[in-house]
C-alpha positions as MATLAB code, in Angstrom:
seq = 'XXXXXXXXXXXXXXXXXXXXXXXXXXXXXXXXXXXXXXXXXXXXXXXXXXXXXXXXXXXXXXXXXXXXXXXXXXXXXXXXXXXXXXXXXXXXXXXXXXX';
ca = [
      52.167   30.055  138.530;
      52.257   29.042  142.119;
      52.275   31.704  145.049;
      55.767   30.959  145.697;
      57.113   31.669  141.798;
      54.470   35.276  141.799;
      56.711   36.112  145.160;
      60.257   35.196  143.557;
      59.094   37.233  140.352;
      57.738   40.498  142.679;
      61.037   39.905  144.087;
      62.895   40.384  141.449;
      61.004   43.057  139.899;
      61.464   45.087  142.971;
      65.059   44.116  142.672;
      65.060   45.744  139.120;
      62.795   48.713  140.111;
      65.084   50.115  142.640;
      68.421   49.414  140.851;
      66.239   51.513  137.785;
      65.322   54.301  140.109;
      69.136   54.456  141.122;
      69.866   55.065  137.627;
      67.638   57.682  136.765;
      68.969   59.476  140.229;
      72.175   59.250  138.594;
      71.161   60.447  135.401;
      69.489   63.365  137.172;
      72.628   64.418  138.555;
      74.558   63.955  135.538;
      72.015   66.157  133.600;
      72.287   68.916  135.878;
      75.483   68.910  135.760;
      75.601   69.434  131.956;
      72.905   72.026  132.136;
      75.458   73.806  134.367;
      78.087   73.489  131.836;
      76.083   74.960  128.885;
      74.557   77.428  130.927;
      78.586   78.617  131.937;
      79.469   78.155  128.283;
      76.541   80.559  127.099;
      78.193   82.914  129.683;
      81.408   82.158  128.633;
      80.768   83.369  124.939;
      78.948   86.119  125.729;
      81.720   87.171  127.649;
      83.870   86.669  125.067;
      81.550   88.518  122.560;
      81.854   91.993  124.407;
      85.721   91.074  125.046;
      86.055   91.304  121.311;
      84.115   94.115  120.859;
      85.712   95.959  123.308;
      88.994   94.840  121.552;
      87.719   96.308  118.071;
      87.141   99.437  119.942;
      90.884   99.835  121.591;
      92.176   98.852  118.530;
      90.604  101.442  116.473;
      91.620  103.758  119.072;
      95.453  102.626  118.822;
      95.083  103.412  115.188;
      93.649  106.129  115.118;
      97.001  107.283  118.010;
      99.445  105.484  115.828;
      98.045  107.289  112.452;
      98.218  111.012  114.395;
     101.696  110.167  115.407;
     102.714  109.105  111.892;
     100.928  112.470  110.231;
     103.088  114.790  112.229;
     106.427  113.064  111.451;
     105.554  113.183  107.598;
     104.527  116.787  108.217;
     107.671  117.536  109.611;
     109.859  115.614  107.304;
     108.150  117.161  104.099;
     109.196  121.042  105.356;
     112.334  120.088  106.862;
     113.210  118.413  102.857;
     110.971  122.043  101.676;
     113.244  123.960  103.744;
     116.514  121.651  102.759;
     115.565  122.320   98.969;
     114.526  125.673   99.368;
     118.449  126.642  101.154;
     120.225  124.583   97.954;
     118.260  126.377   95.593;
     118.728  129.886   97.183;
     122.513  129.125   97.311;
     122.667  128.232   93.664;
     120.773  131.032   92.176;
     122.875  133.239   94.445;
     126.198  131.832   93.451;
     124.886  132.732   89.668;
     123.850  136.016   90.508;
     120.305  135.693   90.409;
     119.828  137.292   93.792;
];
């Protein structure tokens, strides 16, 4: 190999070595940029995990409102149909005489 050809040949290596390190500056930025994304996504679903178990707990709590609710008008319905029965009942035994 003559002097000239080494010189074409560094030429071109250098040619390749910076068009190389160009890449990998690319690829850098490209891999921070998708560290950033899973690092938001691991916030993301944690977020999400205390949003749904804050969820559990107001829905619980709406239960437990909507069952309270929902024992009182049974309560009231089964001595208002106690007190219905109870008036019939008095009426008949006092229309036979059974006073």
């Amino acid at each position: 190999m003559t002097t000239e050809e080494i010189a074409v040949s560094l030429a071109e290596h250098g040619k390749e070595i910076s068009a190389l390190k160009h890449r990998v500056g690319d690829l850098e930025v490209e891999t921070r940029a998708i560290n950033d994304l899973a690092m938001s996504t691991q916030r993301m679903a944690v977020n999400m995990e205390n949003m749904l178990e804050e969820q559990k707990r107001q829905g619980e709590r709406l239960e437990s409102l909507e069952g309270r609710d929902g024992k009182k008008w049974r309560e009231i319905t089964r001595h208002t149909f106690t007190a219905l029965i109870s008036i019939i009942l008095g009426y008949i035994f006092a229309r036979l005489g059974l006073s």
